Short mmCIF file of C-alpha atoms in Angstrom, two decimals:
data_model
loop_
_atom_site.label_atom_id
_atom_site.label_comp_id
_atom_site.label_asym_id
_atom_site.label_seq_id
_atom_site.Cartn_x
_atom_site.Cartn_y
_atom_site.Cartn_z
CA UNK A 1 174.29 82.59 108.72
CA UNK A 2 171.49 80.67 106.85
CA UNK A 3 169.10 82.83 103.84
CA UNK A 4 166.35 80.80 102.66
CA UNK A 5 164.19 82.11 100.00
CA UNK A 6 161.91 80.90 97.31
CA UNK A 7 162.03 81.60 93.99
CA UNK A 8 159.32 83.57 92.46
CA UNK A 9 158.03 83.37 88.61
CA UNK A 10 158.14 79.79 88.09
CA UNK A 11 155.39 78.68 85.81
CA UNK A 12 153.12 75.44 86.29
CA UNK A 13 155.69 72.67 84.92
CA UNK A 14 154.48 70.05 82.28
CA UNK A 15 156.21 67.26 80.39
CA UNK A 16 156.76 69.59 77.79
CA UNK A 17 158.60 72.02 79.63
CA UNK A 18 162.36 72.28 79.97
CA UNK A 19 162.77 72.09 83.51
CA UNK A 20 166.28 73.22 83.65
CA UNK A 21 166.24 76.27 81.17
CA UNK A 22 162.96 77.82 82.83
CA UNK A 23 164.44 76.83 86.63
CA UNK A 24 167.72 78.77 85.45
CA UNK A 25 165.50 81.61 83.94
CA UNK A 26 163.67 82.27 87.71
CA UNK A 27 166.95 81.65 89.35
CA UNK A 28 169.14 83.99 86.81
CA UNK A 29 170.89 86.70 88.77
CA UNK A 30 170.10 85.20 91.91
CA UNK A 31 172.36 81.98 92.19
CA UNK A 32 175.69 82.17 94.25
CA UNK A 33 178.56 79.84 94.08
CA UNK A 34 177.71 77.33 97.23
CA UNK A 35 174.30 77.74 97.07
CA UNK A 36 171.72 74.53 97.40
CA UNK A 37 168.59 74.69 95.40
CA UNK A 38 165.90 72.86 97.41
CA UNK A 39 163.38 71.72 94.39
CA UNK A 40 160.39 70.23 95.28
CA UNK A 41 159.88 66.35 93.77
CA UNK A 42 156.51 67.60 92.12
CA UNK A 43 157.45 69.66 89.62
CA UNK A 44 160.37 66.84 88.37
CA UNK A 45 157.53 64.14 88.47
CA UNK A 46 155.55 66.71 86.08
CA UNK A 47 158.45 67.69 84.14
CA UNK A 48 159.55 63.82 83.75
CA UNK A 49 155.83 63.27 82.89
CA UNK A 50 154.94 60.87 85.94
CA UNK A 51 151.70 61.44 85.62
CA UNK A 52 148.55 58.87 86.35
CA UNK A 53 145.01 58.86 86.32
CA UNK A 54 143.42 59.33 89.25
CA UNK A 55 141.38 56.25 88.30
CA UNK A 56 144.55 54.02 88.69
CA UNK A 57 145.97 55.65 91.72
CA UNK A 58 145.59 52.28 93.57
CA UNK A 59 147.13 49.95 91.34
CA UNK A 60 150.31 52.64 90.71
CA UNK A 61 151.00 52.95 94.70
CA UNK A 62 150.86 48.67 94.16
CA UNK A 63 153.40 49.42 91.46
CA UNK A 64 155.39 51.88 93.65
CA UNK A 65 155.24 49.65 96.93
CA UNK A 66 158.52 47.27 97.53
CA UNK A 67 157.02 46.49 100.65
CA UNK A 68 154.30 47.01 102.52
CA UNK A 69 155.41 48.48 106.66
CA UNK A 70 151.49 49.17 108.09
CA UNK A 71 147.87 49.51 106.96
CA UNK A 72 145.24 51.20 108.12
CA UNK A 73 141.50 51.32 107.36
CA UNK A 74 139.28 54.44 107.54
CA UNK A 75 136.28 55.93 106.55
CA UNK A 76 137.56 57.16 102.87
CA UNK A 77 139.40 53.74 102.27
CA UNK A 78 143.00 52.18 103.29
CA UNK A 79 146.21 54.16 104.17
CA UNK A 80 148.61 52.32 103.12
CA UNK A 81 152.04 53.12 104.55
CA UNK A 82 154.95 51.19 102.49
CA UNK A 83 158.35 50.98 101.37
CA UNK A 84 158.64 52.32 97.93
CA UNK A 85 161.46 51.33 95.47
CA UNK A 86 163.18 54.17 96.52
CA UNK A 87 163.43 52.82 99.97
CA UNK A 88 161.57 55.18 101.69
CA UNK A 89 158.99 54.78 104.23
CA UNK A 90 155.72 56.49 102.71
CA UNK A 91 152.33 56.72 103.21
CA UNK A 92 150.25 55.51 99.32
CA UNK A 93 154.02 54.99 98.14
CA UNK A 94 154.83 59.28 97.64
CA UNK A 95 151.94 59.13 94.89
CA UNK A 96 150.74 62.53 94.91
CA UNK A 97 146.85 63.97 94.58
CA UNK A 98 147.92 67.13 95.50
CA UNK A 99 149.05 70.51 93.42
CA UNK A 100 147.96 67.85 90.32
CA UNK A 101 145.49 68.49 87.09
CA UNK A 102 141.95 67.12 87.77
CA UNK A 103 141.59 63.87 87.50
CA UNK A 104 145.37 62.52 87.47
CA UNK A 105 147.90 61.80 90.55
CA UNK A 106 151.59 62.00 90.53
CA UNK A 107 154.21 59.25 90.93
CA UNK A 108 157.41 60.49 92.44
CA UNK A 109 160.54 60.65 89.69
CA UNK A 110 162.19 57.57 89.06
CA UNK A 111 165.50 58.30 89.89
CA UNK A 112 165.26 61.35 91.47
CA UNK A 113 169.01 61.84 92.17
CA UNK A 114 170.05 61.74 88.70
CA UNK A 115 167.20 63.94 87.71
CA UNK A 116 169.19 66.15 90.27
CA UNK A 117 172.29 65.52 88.84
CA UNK A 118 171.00 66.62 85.35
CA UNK A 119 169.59 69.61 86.64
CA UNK A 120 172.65 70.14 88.63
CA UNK A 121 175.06 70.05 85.48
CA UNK A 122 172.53 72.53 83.65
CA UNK A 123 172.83 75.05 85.89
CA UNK A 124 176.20 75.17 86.77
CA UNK A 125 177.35 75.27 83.48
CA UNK A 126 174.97 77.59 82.82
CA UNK A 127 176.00 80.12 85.81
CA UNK A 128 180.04 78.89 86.04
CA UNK A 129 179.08 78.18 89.79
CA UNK A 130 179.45 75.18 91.92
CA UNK A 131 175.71 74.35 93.74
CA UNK A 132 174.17 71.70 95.10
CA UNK A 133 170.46 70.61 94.55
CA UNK A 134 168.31 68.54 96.81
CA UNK A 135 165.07 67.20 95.55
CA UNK A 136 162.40 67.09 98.18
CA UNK A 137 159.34 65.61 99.33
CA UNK A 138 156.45 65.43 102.32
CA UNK A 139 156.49 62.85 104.74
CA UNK A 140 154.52 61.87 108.22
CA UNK A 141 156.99 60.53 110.47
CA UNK A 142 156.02 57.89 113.42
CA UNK A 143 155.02 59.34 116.86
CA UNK A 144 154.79 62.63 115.78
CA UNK A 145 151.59 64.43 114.43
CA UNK A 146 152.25 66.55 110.77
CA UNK A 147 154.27 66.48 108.29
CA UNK A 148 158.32 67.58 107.46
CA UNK A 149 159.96 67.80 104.35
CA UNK A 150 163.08 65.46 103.88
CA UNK A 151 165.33 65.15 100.79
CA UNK A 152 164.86 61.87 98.71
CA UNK A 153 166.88 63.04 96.05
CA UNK A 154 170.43 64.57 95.53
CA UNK A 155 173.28 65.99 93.87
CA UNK A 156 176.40 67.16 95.22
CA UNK A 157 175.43 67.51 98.36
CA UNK A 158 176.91 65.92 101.89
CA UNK A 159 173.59 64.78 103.28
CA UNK A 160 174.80 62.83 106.40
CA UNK A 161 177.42 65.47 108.52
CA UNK A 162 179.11 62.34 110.10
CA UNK A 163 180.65 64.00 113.60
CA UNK A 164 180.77 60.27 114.61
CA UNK A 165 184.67 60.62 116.45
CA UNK A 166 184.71 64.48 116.61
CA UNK A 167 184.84 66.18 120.31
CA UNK A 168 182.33 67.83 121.77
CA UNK A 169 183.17 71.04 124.39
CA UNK A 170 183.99 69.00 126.96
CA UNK A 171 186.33 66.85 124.62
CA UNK A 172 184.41 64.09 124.62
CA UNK A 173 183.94 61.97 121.30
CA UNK A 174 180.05 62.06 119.86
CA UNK A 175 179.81 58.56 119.15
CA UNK A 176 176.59 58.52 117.75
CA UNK A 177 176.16 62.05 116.61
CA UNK A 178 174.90 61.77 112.45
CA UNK A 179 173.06 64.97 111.73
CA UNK A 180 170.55 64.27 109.05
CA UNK A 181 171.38 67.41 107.00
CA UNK A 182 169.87 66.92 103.99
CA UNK A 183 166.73 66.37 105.69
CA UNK A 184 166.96 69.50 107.80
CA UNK A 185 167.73 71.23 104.35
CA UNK A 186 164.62 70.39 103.29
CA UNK A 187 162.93 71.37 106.07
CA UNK A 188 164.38 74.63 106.12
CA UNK A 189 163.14 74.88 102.49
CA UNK A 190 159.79 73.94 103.27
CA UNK A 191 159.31 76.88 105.59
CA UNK A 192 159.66 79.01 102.30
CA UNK A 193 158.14 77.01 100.19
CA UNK A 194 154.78 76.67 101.16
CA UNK A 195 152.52 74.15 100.15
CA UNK A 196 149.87 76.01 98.08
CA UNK A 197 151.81 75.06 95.14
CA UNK A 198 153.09 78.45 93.50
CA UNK A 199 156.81 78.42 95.04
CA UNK A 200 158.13 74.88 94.40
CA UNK A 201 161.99 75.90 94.49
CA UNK A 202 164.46 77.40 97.17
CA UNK A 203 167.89 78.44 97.11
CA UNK A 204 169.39 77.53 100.90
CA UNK A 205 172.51 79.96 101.17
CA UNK A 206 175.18 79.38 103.74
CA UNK A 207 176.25 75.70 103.79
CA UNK A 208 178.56 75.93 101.36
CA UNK A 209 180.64 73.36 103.44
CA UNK A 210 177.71 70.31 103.16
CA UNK A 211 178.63 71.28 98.93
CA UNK A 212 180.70 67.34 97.86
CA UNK A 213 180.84 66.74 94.25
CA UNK A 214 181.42 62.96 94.84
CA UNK A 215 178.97 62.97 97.39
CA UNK A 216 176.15 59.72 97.65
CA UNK A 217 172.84 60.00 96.79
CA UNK A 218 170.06 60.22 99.07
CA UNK A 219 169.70 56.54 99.83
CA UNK A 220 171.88 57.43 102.35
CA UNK A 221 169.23 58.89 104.58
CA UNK A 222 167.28 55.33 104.07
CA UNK A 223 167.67 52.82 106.78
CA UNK A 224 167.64 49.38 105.70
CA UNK A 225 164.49 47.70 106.73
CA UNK A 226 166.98 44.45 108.44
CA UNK A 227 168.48 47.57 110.85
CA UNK A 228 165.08 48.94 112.06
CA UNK A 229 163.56 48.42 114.72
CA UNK A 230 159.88 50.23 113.21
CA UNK A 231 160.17 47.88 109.67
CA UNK A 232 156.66 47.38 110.23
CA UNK A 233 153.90 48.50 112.06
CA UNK A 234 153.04 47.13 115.55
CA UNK A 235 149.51 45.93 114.61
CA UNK A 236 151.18 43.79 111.60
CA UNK A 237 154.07 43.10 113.90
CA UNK A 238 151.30 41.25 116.52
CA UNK A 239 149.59 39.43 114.12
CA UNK A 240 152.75 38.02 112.39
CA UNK A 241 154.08 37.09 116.53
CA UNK A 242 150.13 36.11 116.88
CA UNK A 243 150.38 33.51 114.02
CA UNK A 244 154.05 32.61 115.00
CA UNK A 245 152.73 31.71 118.38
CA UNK A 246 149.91 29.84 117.30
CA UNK A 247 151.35 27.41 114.93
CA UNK A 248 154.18 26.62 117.46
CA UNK A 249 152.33 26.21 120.18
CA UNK A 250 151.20 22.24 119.75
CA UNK A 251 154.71 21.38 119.24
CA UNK A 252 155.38 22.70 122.58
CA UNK A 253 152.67 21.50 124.23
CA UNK A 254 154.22 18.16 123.10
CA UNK B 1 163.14 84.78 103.36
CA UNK B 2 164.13 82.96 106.14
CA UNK B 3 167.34 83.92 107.82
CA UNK B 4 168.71 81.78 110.75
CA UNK B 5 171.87 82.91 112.34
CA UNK B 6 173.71 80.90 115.73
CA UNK B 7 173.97 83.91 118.48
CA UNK B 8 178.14 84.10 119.38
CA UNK B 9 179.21 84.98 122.88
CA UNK B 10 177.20 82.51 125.05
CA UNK B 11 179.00 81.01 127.79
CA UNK B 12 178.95 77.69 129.25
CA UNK B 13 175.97 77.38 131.48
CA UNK B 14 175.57 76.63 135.09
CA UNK B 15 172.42 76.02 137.47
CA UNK B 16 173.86 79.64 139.22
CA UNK B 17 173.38 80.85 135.04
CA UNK B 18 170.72 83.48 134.92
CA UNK B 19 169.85 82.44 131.59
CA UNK B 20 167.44 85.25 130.40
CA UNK B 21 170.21 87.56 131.28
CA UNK B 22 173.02 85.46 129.38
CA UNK B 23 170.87 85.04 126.21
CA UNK B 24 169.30 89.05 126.24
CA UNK B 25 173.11 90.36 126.74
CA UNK B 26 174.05 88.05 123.82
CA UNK B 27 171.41 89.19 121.59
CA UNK B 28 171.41 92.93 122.39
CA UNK B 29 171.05 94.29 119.11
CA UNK B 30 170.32 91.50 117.24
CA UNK B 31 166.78 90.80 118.00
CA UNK B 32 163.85 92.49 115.79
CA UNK B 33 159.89 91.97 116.01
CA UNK B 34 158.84 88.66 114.83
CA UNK B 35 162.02 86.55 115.60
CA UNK B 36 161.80 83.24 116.26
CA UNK B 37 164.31 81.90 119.28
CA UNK B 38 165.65 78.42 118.73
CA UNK B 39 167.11 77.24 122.10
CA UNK B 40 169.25 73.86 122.72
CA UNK B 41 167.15 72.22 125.38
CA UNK B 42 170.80 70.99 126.69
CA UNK B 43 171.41 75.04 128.14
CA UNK B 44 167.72 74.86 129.34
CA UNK B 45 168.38 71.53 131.71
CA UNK B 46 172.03 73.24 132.71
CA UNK B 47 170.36 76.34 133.85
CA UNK B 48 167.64 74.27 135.88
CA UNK B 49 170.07 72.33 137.52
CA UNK B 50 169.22 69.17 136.13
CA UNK B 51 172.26 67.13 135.99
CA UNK B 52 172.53 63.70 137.47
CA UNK B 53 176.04 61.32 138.03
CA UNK B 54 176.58 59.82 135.20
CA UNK B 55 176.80 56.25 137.17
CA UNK B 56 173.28 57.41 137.45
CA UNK B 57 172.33 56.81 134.30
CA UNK B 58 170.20 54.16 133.94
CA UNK B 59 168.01 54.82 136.65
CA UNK B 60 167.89 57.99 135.41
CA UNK B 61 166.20 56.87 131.75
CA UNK B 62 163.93 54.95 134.23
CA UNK B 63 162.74 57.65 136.60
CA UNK B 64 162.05 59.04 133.05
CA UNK B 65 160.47 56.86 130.68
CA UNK B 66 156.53 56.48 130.76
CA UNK B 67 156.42 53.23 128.37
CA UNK B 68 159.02 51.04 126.24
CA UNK B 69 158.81 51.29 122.65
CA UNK B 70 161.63 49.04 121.98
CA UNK B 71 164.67 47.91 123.14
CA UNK B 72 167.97 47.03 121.28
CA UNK B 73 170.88 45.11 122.68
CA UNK B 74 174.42 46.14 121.45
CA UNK B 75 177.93 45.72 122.30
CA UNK B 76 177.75 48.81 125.15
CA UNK B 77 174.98 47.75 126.51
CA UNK B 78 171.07 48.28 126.06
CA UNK B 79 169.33 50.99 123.86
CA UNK B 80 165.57 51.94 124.98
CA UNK B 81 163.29 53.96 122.87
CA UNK B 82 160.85 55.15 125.12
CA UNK B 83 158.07 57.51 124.92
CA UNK B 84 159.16 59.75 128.01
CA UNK B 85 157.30 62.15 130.52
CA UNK B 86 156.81 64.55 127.85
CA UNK B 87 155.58 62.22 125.58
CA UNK B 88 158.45 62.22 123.32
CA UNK B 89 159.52 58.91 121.61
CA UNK B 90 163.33 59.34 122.36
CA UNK B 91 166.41 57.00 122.75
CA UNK B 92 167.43 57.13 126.22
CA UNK B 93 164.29 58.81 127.15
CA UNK B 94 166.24 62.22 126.12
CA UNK B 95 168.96 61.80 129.13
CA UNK B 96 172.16 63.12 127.00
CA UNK B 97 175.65 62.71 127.43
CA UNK B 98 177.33 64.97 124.76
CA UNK B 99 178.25 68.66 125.68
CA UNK B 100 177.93 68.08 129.65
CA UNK B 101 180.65 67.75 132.44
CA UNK B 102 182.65 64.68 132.91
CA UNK B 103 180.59 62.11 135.13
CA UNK B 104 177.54 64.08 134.43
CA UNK B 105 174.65 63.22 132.31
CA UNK B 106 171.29 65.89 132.10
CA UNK B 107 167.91 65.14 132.08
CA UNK B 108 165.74 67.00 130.15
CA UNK B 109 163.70 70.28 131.58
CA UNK B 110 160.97 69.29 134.10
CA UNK B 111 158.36 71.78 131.64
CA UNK B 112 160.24 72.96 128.75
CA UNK B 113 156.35 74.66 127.87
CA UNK B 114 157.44 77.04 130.68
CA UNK B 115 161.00 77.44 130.39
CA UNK B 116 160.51 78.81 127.01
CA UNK B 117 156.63 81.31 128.38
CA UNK B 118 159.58 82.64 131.14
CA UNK B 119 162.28 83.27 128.35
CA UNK B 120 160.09 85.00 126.16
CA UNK B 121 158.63 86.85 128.72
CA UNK B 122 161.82 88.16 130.19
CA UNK B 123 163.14 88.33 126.49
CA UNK B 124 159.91 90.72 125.57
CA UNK B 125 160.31 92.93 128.67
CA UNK B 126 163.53 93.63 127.80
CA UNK B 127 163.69 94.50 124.53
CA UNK B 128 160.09 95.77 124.20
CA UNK B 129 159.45 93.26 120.89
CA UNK B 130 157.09 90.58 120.44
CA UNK B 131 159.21 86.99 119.91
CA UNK B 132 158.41 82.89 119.88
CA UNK B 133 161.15 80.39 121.32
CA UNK B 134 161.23 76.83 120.85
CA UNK B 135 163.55 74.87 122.72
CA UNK B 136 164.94 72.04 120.92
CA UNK B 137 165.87 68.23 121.15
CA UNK B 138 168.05 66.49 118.73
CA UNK B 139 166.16 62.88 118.23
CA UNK B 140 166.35 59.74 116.05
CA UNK B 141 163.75 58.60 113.72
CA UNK B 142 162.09 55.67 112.34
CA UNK B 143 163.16 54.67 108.98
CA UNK B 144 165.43 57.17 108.43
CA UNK B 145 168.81 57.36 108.91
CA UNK B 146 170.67 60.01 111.69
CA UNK B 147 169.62 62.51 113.26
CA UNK B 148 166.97 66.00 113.30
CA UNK B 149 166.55 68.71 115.79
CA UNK B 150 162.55 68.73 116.79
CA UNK B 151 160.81 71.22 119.19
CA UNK B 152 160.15 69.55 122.50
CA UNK B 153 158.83 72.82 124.39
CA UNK B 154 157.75 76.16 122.52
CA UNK B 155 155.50 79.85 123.35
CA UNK B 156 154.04 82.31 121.38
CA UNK B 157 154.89 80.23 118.46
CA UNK B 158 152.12 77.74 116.34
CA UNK B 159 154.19 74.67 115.86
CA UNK B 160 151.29 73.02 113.42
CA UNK B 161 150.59 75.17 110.26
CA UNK B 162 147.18 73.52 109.76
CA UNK B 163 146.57 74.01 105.93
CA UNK B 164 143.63 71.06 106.29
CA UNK B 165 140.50 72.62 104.19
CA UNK B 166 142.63 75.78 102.43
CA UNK B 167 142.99 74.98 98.83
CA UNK B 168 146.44 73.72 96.27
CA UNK B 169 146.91 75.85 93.23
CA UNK B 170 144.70 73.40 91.67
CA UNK B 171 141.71 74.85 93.79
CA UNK B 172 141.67 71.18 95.55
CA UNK B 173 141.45 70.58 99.47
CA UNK B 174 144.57 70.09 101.08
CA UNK B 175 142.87 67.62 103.51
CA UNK B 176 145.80 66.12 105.05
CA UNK B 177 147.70 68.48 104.45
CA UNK B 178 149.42 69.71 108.56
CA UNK B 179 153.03 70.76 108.11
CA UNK B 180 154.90 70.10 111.18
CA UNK B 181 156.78 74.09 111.50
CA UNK B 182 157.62 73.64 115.13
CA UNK B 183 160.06 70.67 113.79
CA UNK B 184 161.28 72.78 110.44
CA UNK B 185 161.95 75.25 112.47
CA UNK B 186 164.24 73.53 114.87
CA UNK B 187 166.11 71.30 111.49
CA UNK B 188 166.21 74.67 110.14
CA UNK B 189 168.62 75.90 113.20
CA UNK B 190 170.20 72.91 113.72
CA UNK B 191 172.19 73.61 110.69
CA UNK B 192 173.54 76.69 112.42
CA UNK B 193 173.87 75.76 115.79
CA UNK B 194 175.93 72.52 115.38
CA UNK B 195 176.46 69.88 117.66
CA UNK B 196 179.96 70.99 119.46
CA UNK B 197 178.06 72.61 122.02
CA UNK B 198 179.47 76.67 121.23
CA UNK B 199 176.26 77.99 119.80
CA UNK B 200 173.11 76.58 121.73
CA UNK B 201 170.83 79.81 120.11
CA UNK B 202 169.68 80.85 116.70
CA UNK B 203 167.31 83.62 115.86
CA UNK B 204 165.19 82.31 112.95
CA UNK B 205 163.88 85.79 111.32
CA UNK B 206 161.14 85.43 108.26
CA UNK B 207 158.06 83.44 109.91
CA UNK B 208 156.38 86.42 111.93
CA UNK B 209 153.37 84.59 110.46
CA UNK B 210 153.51 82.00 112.69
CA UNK B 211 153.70 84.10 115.87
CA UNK B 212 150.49 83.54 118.26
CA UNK B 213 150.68 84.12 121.95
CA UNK B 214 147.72 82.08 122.73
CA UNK B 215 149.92 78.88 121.02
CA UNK B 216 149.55 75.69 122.70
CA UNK B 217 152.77 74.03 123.63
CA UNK B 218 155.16 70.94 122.57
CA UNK B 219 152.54 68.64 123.32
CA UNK B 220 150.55 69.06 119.84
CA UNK B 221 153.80 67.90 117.90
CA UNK B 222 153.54 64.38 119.78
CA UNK B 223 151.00 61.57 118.47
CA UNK B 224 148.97 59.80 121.02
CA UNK B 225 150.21 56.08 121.15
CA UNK B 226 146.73 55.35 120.72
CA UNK B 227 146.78 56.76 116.92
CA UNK B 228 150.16 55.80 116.43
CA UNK B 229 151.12 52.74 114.02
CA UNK B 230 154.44 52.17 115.47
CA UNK B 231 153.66 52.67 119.26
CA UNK B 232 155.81 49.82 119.53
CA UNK B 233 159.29 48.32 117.50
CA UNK B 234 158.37 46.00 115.42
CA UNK B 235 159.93 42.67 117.64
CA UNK B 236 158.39 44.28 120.68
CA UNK B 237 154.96 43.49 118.74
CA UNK B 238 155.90 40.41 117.42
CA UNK B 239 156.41 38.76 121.00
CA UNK B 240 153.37 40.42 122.61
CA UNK B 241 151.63 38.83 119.55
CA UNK B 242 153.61 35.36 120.11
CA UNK B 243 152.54 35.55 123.45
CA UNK B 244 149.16 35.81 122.95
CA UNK B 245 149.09 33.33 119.63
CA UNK B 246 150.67 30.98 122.25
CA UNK B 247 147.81 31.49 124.56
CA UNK B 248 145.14 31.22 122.76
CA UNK B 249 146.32 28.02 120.57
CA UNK B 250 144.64 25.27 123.01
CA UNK B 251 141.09 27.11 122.79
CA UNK B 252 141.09 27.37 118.84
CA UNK B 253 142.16 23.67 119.34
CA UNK B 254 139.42 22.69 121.04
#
């Protein structure tokens, strides 16, 4: 059995507030040993004061961008969908126009598991309970239309349930089975969550057994660009082949 | 608050399983207005009879696949990504080998649209409630390491919570704004269900909301190649582009 519920009363979070005292106030009373708070990467950036003008929100997703995967032009400018320096595969980097104050954008935290780490340590010392915390964030995926949550942050959490060698019913081994939890976690939170901006946090209750003290971070759910087969997009894939074939081809005519 | 729970007692299913009658006498009692039904498409494609030798195989992801997205030589052979006859990018186009009997491999459901409008309907007579069921599919992704449950065939629920022109807390447009439920919800069961094959159903309870008979189906989850960025793997583009750099080098010569 998996509960999922948001937690109410949180306040609009600035770099003045002390994220882990007032996430501990909503949560107090309400936090079980094994539970995983799902927190939503916005209110950290705020907290952690990642905060831009709007003005600049081109040159800070250039700041953001490791690597740029596929562009594409439309009417209101140039999506730009990139690897940021937190490996991930976004679209403008994770910088953030929504749920912001007028005028200003969000960059995502810079480390965001040790921001979940800190928070982590706060509230279990706080509470004398053992949690886990995933920080989250919204993503478009490829061939798919909307968007799912996935973690990009974590503490203390298993976030790859490696079955890779386990049997299935028939007792055959699931050689490739690698359940993206902590994605699916997030997810799961989402539902809850909302996007309107009021419930940023959820406890998940009932995977106690993902809970790993030593467990990685979230890079773990990042596939290195050299082992994927979608590091870039197909138009930018053709016209790197395109120029590839035309500056060999007079040497092979020869 | 979302509660997901994996139903117990379901047995192993045959194409002689009357599955509306395994899954109602399994859930008697546990079912309430506004449930969501997460079903493993695996029971769906046991139930319809479609198994195939395993020797098979191959052919089968052919008989399958609509168009190559990539293709991937390893040690055991080939992988394909292909987007498949429902439209689904999938490794394999979908044909699974986990969880079935030895020498068998299954295909997916011919319509999993209407697998899941005769469930529910059979579901609803019985128990005289209104309910949603998604089947799901456990798929790779780009980018991202392992494995999510998605939706691949769905009624009565609305699998695209369109938030495009409703407004953040900041009283700004969310205009991109299209969270992909159908998938959440499916991640969301997936961490009850589990991949050993004993619990193929979970009742996701808490998103009555998002209940619609008129729902379209699976089908508005997937992204027409045509708008996709990564209709094809990123070599697969490269070569078509090589190809036609090649060709075109003696005219720009000229």
């Amino acid at each position: 059995m998996l509960s999922v519920y948001a937690a109410a009363g949180i306040p609009e979070i600035s770099p003045t507030s002390d994220l882990a005292q007032i996430l501990g106030d909503a949560l107090d009373g309400l936090l079980a040993d094994g539970d995983i708070l799902a927190v939503t990467s916005k209110i950290i950036s705020k907290a952690e004061g990642r905060i831009v003008q709007a003005a600049d929100r081109e040159q800070a997703i250039t700041d953001e961008t490791v690597r740029v995967v596929a562009t594409r032009a439309h009417p209101g400018g140039v999506t730009r969908i990139v690897e940021n320096r937190l490996g991930m595969v976004a679209a403008a980097a994770g910088v953030d126009s929504s749920n912001t104050a007028d005028g200003t954008v969000l960059l995502l935290p810079v480390d965001p598991d040790a921001s979940a780490a800190r928070l982590r340590a706060a509230l279990q010392e706080r509470f004398g309970i053992r949690i886990g915390i995933v920080i989250t964030d919204t993503l478009g995926r490829a061939w798919r239309e909307g968007q799912t949550d996935v973690t990009i942050g974590s503490s203390g959490v298993r976030l790859l349930d490696d079955l890779r060698g386990t049997l299935d019913s028939h007792g055959r081994r699931l050689d490739v089975t690698l359940p993206a939890v902590g994605d699916e976690i997030a997810a799961a939170a989402d539902l809850v969550k909302g996007k309107s901006g009021g419930l940023p946090v959820a406890v998940v209750r009932g995977l106690g057994r993902l809970l790993d003290a030593d467990a990685p971070g979230a890079r773990v759910l990042i596939r290195r660009a050299e082992a994927d087969m979608f590091r870039l997009g197909a138009a930018e894939a053709f016209a790197e082949g395109y120029a590839a074939g035309l500056a060999a081809a007079p040497e092979e005519a020869q």
